């Protein structure tokens, strides 16, 4: 879903027209709201992904990943977990006993903020509708008391949808303890 589609969805939630002039009028403010929600959802859901990273002389640069890395969760070589350490800087990973090769990294990432109408949020599809819900609530909170009451209701819906989606959100490769009897 693009930023333009999110703006249209938000305008429909607010019972406003979706013509080009209306989109231009609300674009900057809505994009700001979308980015607020994007950061909130990132903190709540801690999105993760897996990407390959090239290791040279036992070390790899996190800046080579396609997205900004917040935390490395696991490293695998040929399906086997691999030990790693952060280097002298947060942007370097060290792999003891490994010279050159490719590592599959599981990491938490920071989605890119939205700016252009063609940008797509780097969140799972199910979370993207929440951006429009949040923007509609924030827009309603700017007006009179009746609108602010509706905004509280919308924010409650946003939080409820967020908690329902959180229950089904998959967890990445994490250390787990298994009890074997």
CSV table of C-alpha atoms in Angstrom, one decimal:
chain,number,residue,atom,x,y,z
A,1,UNK,CA,0.0,0.0,0.0
A,2,UNK,CA,1.5,3.3,-1.0
A,3,UNK,CA,1.5,6.6,0.9
A,4,UNK,CA,-1.1,7.9,-1.5
A,5,UNK,CA,-3.4,4.9,-0.8
A,6,UNK,CA,-2.9,5.5,2.9
A,7,UNK,CA,-3.9,9.1,2.5
A,8,UNK,CA,-7.0,8.1,0.6
A,9,UNK,CA,-7.9,5.6,3.3
A,10,UNK,CA,-7.5,8.2,6.0
A,11,UNK,CA,-9.6,10.7,4.2
A,12,UNK,CA,-12.4,8.2,3.7
A,13,UNK,CA,-12.3,7.4,7.5
A,14,UNK,CA,-12.7,11.1,8.1
A,15,UNK,CA,-15.6,11.3,5.5
A,16,UNK,CA,-13.6,13.8,3.4
A,17,UNK,CA,-13.2,13.8,-0.4
A,18,UNK,CA,-10.2,12.1,-2.0
A,19,UNK,CA,-9.6,14.5,-4.9
A,20,UNK,CA,-6.1,15.8,-5.7
A,21,UNK,CA,-6.6,19.2,-4.0
A,22,UNK,CA,-7.7,17.5,-0.8
A,23,UNK,CA,-4.7,15.1,-0.9
A,24,UNK,CA,-2.4,18.1,-1.4
A,25,UNK,CA,-3.9,19.9,1.5
A,26,UNK,CA,-3.5,17.0,4.0
A,27,UNK,CA,-0.4,15.3,2.6
A,28,UNK,CA,2.3,16.8,4.8
A,29,UNK,CA,0.3,16.4,8.0
A,30,UNK,CA,-0.8,12.9,7.2
A,31,UNK,CA,2.7,11.8,6.3
A,32,UNK,CA,3.8,13.0,9.7
A,33,UNK,CA,1.1,11.0,11.4
A,34,UNK,CA,2.0,7.9,9.3
A,35,UNK,CA,5.6,8.2,10.4
A,36,UNK,CA,4.6,8.6,14.1
A,37,UNK,CA,2.5,5.4,13.8
A,38,UNK,CA,5.4,3.7,11.9
A,39,UNK,CA,7.7,4.4,14.8
A,40,UNK,CA,5.1,3.3,17.3
A,41,UNK,CA,4.5,0.0,15.5
A,42,UNK,CA,8.3,-0.5,15.1
A,43,UNK,CA,8.7,-0.2,18.9
A,44,UNK,CA,5.7,-2.5,19.6
A,45,UNK,CA,6.2,-5.2,17.0
A,46,UNK,CA,10.0,-5.0,16.6
A,47,UNK,CA,10.0,-6.0,12.9
A,48,UNK,CA,12.7,-8.3,11.8
A,49,UNK,CA,14.0,-9.8,8.6
A,50,UNK,CA,16.7,-12.1,7.2
A,51,UNK,CA,19.3,-11.0,4.7
A,52,UNK,CA,22.7,-12.3,3.5
A,53,UNK,CA,25.8,-10.4,4.6
A,54,UNK,CA,29.3,-10.9,3.2
A,55,UNK,CA,32.0,-11.7,5.7
A,56,UNK,CA,35.6,-10.6,4.9
A,57,UNK,CA,38.5,-11.6,7.1
A,58,UNK,CA,36.1,-12.6,9.9
A,59,UNK,CA,34.2,-9.4,10.0
A,60,UNK,CA,31.1,-7.8,8.3
A,61,UNK,CA,29.7,-4.3,8.2
A,62,UNK,CA,26.1,-3.8,9.1
A,63,UNK,CA,25.9,-0.8,6.8
A,64,UNK,CA,25.9,-3.4,3.9
A,65,UNK,CA,22.4,-4.6,4.9
A,66,UNK,CA,19.5,-3.2,2.9
A,67,UNK,CA,17.8,-1.8,6.0
A,68,UNK,CA,19.0,0.0,9.2
A,69,UNK,CA,19.9,-2.7,11.7
A,70,UNK,CA,18.8,-2.1,15.3
A,71,UNK,CA,19.9,-5.4,16.7
A,72,UNK,CA,21.3,-8.6,15.4
A,73,UNK,CA,19.4,-11.6,16.6
A,74,UNK,CA,21.1,-14.6,15.0
A,75,UNK,CA,23.6,-15.5,12.3
A,76,UNK,CA,23.5,-18.7,10.3
A,77,UNK,CA,26.0,-20.3,7.9
A,78,UNK,CA,24.5,-23.2,5.9
A,79,UNK,CA,21.6,-23.5,8.3
A,80,UNK,CA,23.8,-23.7,11.4
A,81,UNK,CA,23.8,-21.0,14.0
A,82,UNK,CA,27.1,-19.1,14.2
A,83,UNK,CA,28.7,-17.3,17.1
A,84,UNK,CA,29.3,-13.5,16.5
A,85,UNK,CA,30.4,-10.5,18.5
A,86,UNK,CA,30.0,-6.8,17.9
A,87,UNK,CA,33.3,-5.2,16.9
A,88,UNK,CA,34.8,-2.0,18.3
A,89,UNK,CA,32.0,-0.1,16.7
A,90,UNK,CA,28.3,-1.0,16.7
A,91,UNK,CA,28.4,-1.3,12.9
A,92,UNK,CA,30.8,-4.2,12.8
A,93,UNK,CA,30.2,-7.9,13.5
A,94,UNK,CA,33.1,-10.3,14.2
A,95,UNK,CA,32.8,-14.0,13.4
A,96,UNK,CA,35.5,-16.0,15.2
A,97,UNK,CA,37.0,-18.8,13.2
A,98,UNK,CA,35.5,-17.6,9.9
A,99,UNK,CA,37.6,-16.0,7.2
A,100,UNK,CA,35.4,-15.2,4.2
A,101,UNK,CA,31.9,-16.2,3.2
A,102,UNK,CA,28.2,-15.3,3.5
A,103,UNK,CA,26.1,-15.3,6.6
A,104,UNK,CA,22.4,-15.2,6.8
A,105,UNK,CA,21.6,-12.6,9.4
A,106,UNK,CA,18.3,-12.3,11.3
A,107,UNK,CA,18.0,-8.8,12.7
A,108,UNK,CA,15.6,-6.1,13.9
A,109,UNK,CA,15.4,-3.2,11.6
A,110,UNK,CA,14.2,0.4,11.4
A,111,UNK,CA,11.7,0.9,8.5
A,112,UNK,CA,12.4,3.9,6.3
A,113,UNK,CA,10.2,6.8,7.0
A,114,UNK,CA,7.6,7.8,4.4
A,115,UNK,CA,8.0,10.9,2.3
A,116,UNK,CA,6.9,10.5,-1.2
A,117,UNK,CA,3.4,9.5,-2.4
A,118,UNK,CA,4.8,6.3,-4.0
A,119,UNK,CA,6.7,5.2,-0.8
A,120,UNK,CA,5.4,2.0,0.8
A,121,UNK,CA,5.7,1.3,4.5
A,122,UNK,CA,8.3,-1.4,5.2
A,123,UNK,CA,5.9,-3.2,7.5
A,124,UNK,CA,3.9,-6.4,7.0
A,125,UNK,CA,0.7,-5.8,5.0
A,126,UNK,CA,-1.5,-6.5,8.1
A,127,UNK,CA,0.0,-3.6,10.0
A,128,UNK,CA,-0.3,-1.0,7.2
A,129,UNK,CA,-4.0,-0.2,7.8
A,130,UNK,CA,-3.1,0.8,11.3
A,131,UNK,CA,-1.2,3.8,9.9
A,132,UNK,CA,-4.4,5.2,8.5
A,133,UNK,CA,-6.4,4.5,11.7
A,134,UNK,CA,-3.8,6.4,13.7
A,135,UNK,CA,-3.7,9.3,11.3
A,136,UNK,CA,-7.5,9.6,11.4
A,137,UNK,CA,-7.4,9.7,15.2
A,138,UNK,CA,-4.7,12.3,15.3
A,139,UNK,CA,-6.5,14.5,12.8
A,140,UNK,CA,-9.7,14.3,14.8
A,141,UNK,CA,-7.9,15.3,18.0
A,142,UNK,CA,-7.2,18.7,16.5
A,143,UNK,CA,-10.7,20.0,16.7
A,144,UNK,CA,-13.6,20.6,19.1
A,145,UNK,CA,-14.6,18.4,22.1
A,146,UNK,CA,-16.9,16.2,20.1
A,147,UNK,CA,-14.1,15.5,17.6
A,148,UNK,CA,-11.7,14.8,20.4
A,149,UNK,CA,-14.1,12.2,21.8
A,150,UNK,CA,-14.2,10.5,18.4
A,151,UNK,CA,-10.4,10.7,18.4
A,152,UNK,CA,-10.2,8.8,21.7
A,153,UNK,CA,-12.5,6.2,20.3
A,154,UNK,CA,-10.3,5.9,17.2
A,155,UNK,CA,-7.1,5.6,19.3
A,156,UNK,CA,-8.8,2.9,21.3
A,157,UNK,CA,-9.6,1.1,18.1
A,158,UNK,CA,-6.0,1.6,17.0
A,159,UNK,CA,-4.7,0.1,20.2
A,160,UNK,CA,-7.1,-2.8,20.1
A,161,UNK,CA,-6.2,-3.7,16.5
A,162,UNK,CA,-2.5,-3.4,17.5
A,163,UNK,CA,-2.9,-5.8,20.4
A,164,UNK,CA,-4.9,-8.3,18.3
A,165,UNK,CA,-2.3,-8.3,15.5
A,166,UNK,CA,0.5,-8.6,18.1
A,167,UNK,CA,-0.8,-12.0,19.2
A,168,UNK,CA,-0.3,-13.5,15.8
A,169,UNK,CA,3.0,-11.7,14.9
A,170,UNK,CA,5.8,-14.3,14.3
A,171,UNK,CA,8.9,-14.3,16.4
A,172,UNK,CA,12.3,-14.5,14.8
A,173,UNK,CA,15.2,-16.9,15.7
A,174,UNK,CA,15.5,-16.4,19.4
A,175,UNK,CA,17.1,-18.4,22.1
A,176,UNK,CA,14.5,-20.6,23.5
A,177,UNK,CA,14.4,-22.9,26.5
A,178,UNK,CA,12.8,-26.3,26.1
A,179,UNK,CA,11.8,-28.5,29.0
A,180,UNK,CA,12.4,-32.2,28.2
A,181,UNK,CA,11.0,-34.7,30.6
